[in-house]
Amino acid sequence: MAPPTFDPTHAVTFDLASGRVHLEDAPARVLVPADALAALASAAGDDAARALGAAMGAPAGRRAARRLGDASAATLAAWVEHLGGELALLGLGSLGVERWGSALVLTFDHCALGDALAAAVLASAFDAATGKPVQVVPLARDATRARFLVTGAAGADKARGWLAEGVSWGDVLVRLHAGGAA
Amino acid sequence: MKHASRIQALEGLLNRVRARATEPRASQRAEAHAVSTAERHDPEPPTARPGHDPAEVGPGARDLPAVEASRVTEDPPVAAQRVAEPAPPVVVPAPVPTPAPAPEPPPPAALEELEELGPADEESPQSSTRPRPPADELEVLEEEDVIDGSPLPPVVAPAAEVTPAPLAAAAPAPLSAPSSGEIMSAELLPEPPPPRPQLRSVPPPLPAAATPARPRSIPPPFPGVGRPPKPESLEAEVPQHRVGPTPEQLGGTIDLEEGPPADLELAPVAGPKSEEAPSEHEAVLPKATSPGLFTGPRPSAPQPQPDEVALEVPASPAPPAAPAPVAAPAPVALAIAPEVAARATTPSAEVARFVAAARAPSPETLGEVLAASLALGT
């Protein structure tokens, strides 16, 4: 059975009379410059950035899981379809999924946020949808695409260590599959 | 007795003629011409003139319109010809004056006297174109000239001749006047009549195509006055305008159709061209020449028409003397090239990798995938 497609009809309401912007049942939103928000998040530190990201991604994960019913039971494609739609409405970019072996890699194209804030948004969204605590490690970023590894706490620590050593994101994935001994 | 009386009358007349001959003839001629001219240009028709009896000019003169009369007056000679028309044998004024048919020849004595008068008496008294003498003279003649005790008949003929007599007025009466009138005419008109320019000035015959149409009001030329048609001249003009063969030439053509005799005809030339079918020719030609020197088209298929065979000769290939390099058919190579290139562009290594990387995707839920990914690094 094909997964239900994301329907953004009347997802955003611009109340010009009252000067508000509404996103379904969520409270009022503010359209702020992405660069200004990224600069603020980086300046605020990791805890402040994680809190900001959680405030942004948790509602999106919940709306996606509500459409899907049971997010854990949904297919990976359906999950990417609805979560990606919600993040698109926030203006964060286009979400994608890559599977490298057992590793689950999320891609963000045209991401307007920084790596730390974007990783916090994605982790909060998965937590709110599945109820499982996940770690999102930024692997790499080029001109258009940013890759994020979804893993547990042990694997996230190893990956951040290897990445800090200058190991490529491919070798990090290979090492993770090898048991993380190397 | 009768001759004697006539001789006396002639002598009297001769005397009067002599007396008149002494007078200047030029003045008399001018006077007569003036009178005739005045009468010619008289706008009134003859029937309307006072003192003029239409009966003198003949019956039917009253019925003629004035236009016809005026037209006749403009051309006195023609009028005279018209007058003479009813009696052609008598009146036809040929270019050469014919001798007057004198009723009786005068005696020799009278002839001698007449000869002395000179050329004035030699003219014909019946010339109807002679200018009319003055009217006063005519009157004098009527009153004085008496022959045999009886007055001379009124000189009607000259009046009818000169006056614009219509066509219908061509009564033969004036011309057929009594014999005595002839003598009177000889006296009244001693001078020879001037030459008729009208009769001599007949226009030369124009070509048939260039002859203008004659106006309807102008009568045709008098048949007896005008130059008679010359058959020889007409025959000379016909060849100039004739286009095409003459009857003689047509006859020659008929002779040619007969053709020369059979022995003079040329024998048919024996050669390759005969009445055989074209296909047979084509079968024989290659045998007559060697294959290497034969430059014509080789027989490929029987051609029904020889014309079609001739048209195909220029399209034959070049002679074998200049061997052309054997070139591969370019269209065939171009047709195969895309297939070969397509095979070459597909590397076999990629195909092997694709087959090796191919893996049947198994539907996995988000929970399963997430659990596997969370287990990494543990």
PDB file of N, CA, C and O in Angstrom, chain B residues 87 90 122 125 129 153 192 228 242 249 259 266 272 298 307 318 326 330 365-366 370:
ATOM      1  N   ALA B  87     -29.398  56.434-125.294  1.00  0.00           N
ATOM      2  CA  ALA B  87     -29.123  56.067-126.694  1.00  0.00           C
ATOM      3  C   ALA B  87     -27.643  55.874-126.867  1.00  0.00           C
ATOM      4  O   ALA B  87     -26.936  56.725-127.380  1.00  0.00           O
ATOM      5  N   VAL B  90     -25.779  56.272-130.303  1.00  0.00           N
ATOM      6  CA  VAL B  90     -25.700  57.587-130.909  1.00  0.00           C
ATOM      7  C   VAL B  90     -24.865  58.529-130.054  1.00  0.00           C
ATOM      8  O   VAL B  90     -24.109  59.320-130.568  1.00  0.00           O
ATOM      9  N   GLU B 122     -14.956  71.306-138.636  1.00  0.00           N
ATOM     10  CA  GLU B 122     -14.645  69.877-138.674  1.00  0.00           C
ATOM     11  C   GLU B 122     -15.179  69.106-137.470  1.00  0.00           C
ATOM     12  O   GLU B 122     -15.173  67.901-137.441  1.00  0.00           O
ATOM     13  N   PRO B 125     -21.075  67.875-134.846  1.00  0.00           N
ATOM     14  CA  PRO B 125     -22.173  68.697-134.337  1.00  0.00           C
ATOM     15  C   PRO B 125     -22.941  68.026-133.219  1.00  0.00           C
ATOM     16  O   PRO B 125     -23.782  68.666-132.610  1.00  0.00           O
ATOM     17  N   THR B 129     -21.330  67.828-125.089  1.00  0.00           N
ATOM     18  CA  THR B 129     -20.570  68.486-124.026  1.00  0.00           C
ATOM     19  C   THR B 129     -20.060  69.844-124.439  1.00  0.00           C
ATOM     20  O   THR B 129     -19.296  70.467-123.725  1.00  0.00           O
ATOM     21  N   PRO B 153     -36.401  75.169-135.701  1.00  0.00           N
ATOM     22  CA  PRO B 153     -36.924  74.673-134.415  1.00  0.00           C
ATOM     23  C   PRO B 153     -36.114  75.235-133.259  1.00  0.00           C
ATOM     24  O   PRO B 153     -34.925  75.541-133.415  1.00  0.00           O
ATOM     25  N   PRO B 192     -14.054  74.066-132.135  1.00  0.00           N
ATOM     26  CA  PRO B 192     -13.980  72.673-131.622  1.00  0.00           C
ATOM     27  C   PRO B 192     -14.118  72.683-130.090  1.00  0.00           C
ATOM     28  O   PRO B 192     -13.644  73.594-129.426  1.00  0.00           O
ATOM     29  N   PRO B 228     -12.051  51.550-120.628  1.00  0.00           N
ATOM     30  CA  PRO B 228     -12.582  50.189-120.518  1.00  0.00           C
ATOM     31  C   PRO B 228     -11.617  49.321-119.723  1.00  0.00           C
ATOM     32  O   PRO B 228     -10.406  49.531-119.750  1.00  0.00           O
ATOM     33  N   ARG B 242      -1.440  37.268-105.085  1.00  0.00           N
ATOM     34  CA  ARG B 242      -1.779  35.866-104.825  1.00  0.00           C
ATOM     35  C   ARG B 242      -0.735  35.263-103.900  1.00  0.00           C
ATOM     36  O   ARG B 242       0.451  35.490-104.059  1.00  0.00           O
ATOM     37  N   GLN B 249       1.285  24.798-110.104  1.00  0.00           N
ATOM     38  CA  GLN B 249       2.094  24.174-109.063  1.00  0.00           C
ATOM     39  C   GLN B 249       1.331  23.042-108.391  1.00  0.00           C
ATOM     40  O   GLN B 249       1.910  22.020-108.033  1.00  0.00           O
ATOM     41  N   GLY B 259       5.284   9.625-107.797  1.00  0.00           N
ATOM     42  CA  GLY B 259       6.526   9.028-107.364  1.00  0.00           C
ATOM     43  C   GLY B 259       7.325   8.429-108.520  1.00  0.00           C
ATOM     44  O   GLY B 259       6.814   8.177-109.613  1.00  0.00           O
ATOM     45  N   LEU B 266      16.085   3.911-103.722  1.00  0.00           N
ATOM     46  CA  LEU B 266      17.280   3.393-103.081  1.00  0.00           C
ATOM     47  C   LEU B 266      16.947   2.103-102.349  1.00  0.00           C
ATOM     48  O   LEU B 266      15.870   1.983-101.731  1.00  0.00           O
ATOM     49  N   PRO B 272      22.467  -2.383 -88.528  1.00  0.00           N
ATOM     50  CA  PRO B 272      21.902  -2.876 -87.257  1.00  0.00           C
ATOM     51  C   PRO B 272      20.483  -2.397 -87.056  1.00  0.00           C
ATOM     52  O   PRO B 272      19.706  -3.035 -86.364  1.00  0.00           O
ATOM     53  N   ARG B 298      25.062  -2.274 -70.720  1.00  0.00           N
ATOM     54  CA  ARG B 298      24.915  -3.707 -70.866  1.00  0.00           C
ATOM     55  C   ARG B 298      23.441  -4.050 -70.789  1.00  0.00           C
ATOM     56  O   ARG B 298      22.685  -3.433 -70.037  1.00  0.00           O
ATOM     57  N   ASP B 307      13.368   4.354 -77.742  1.00  0.00           N
ATOM     58  CA  ASP B 307      13.617   5.683 -77.192  1.00  0.00           C
ATOM     59  C   ASP B 307      14.055   5.589 -75.738  1.00  0.00           C
ATOM     60  O   ASP B 307      14.926   6.304 -75.274  1.00  0.00           O
ATOM     61  N   ALA B 318      31.035   4.613 -65.873  1.00  0.00           N
ATOM     62  CA  ALA B 318      32.220   5.042 -66.605  1.00  0.00           C
ATOM     63  C   ALA B 318      32.848   3.850 -67.298  1.00  0.00           C
ATOM     64  O   ALA B 318      32.683   2.698 -66.876  1.00  0.00           O
ATOM     65  N   VAL B 326      37.420   1.192 -55.481  1.00  0.00           N
ATOM     66  CA  VAL B 326      36.216   0.577 -54.917  1.00  0.00           C
ATOM     67  C   VAL B 326      35.974   1.188 -53.542  1.00  0.00           C
ATOM     68  O   VAL B 326      36.785   1.042 -52.618  1.00  0.00           O
ATOM     69  N   ALA B 330      28.949   4.076 -48.441  1.00  0.00           N
ATOM     70  CA  ALA B 330      28.862   4.945 -47.267  1.00  0.00           C
ATOM     71  C   ALA B 330      27.523   4.832 -46.545  1.00  0.00           C
ATOM     72  O   ALA B 330      27.471   4.823 -45.327  1.00  0.00           O
ATOM     73  N   THR B 365      10.317  -0.894   8.300  1.00  0.00           N
ATOM     74  CA  THR B 365       9.645   0.194   8.983  1.00  0.00           C
ATOM     75  C   THR B 365      10.671   1.135   9.584  1.00  0.00           C
ATOM     76  O   THR B 365      11.871   0.853   9.632  1.00  0.00           O
ATOM     77  N   LEU B 366      10.186   2.253  10.012  1.00  0.00           N
ATOM     78  CA  LEU B 366      11.056   3.264  10.590  1.00  0.00           C
ATOM     79  C   LEU B 366      11.670   2.741  11.908  1.00  0.00           C
ATOM     80  O   LEU B 366      12.853   3.004  12.193  1.00  0.00           O
ATOM     81  N   LEU B 370      15.628   2.395  12.368  1.00  0.00           N
ATOM     82  CA  LEU B 370      16.161   3.233  13.413  1.00  0.00           C
ATOM     83  C   LEU B 370      16.884   2.366  14.465  1.00  0.00           C
ATOM     84  O   LEU B 370      17.970   2.771  14.989  1.00  0.00           O
TER      85      LEU B 370
END
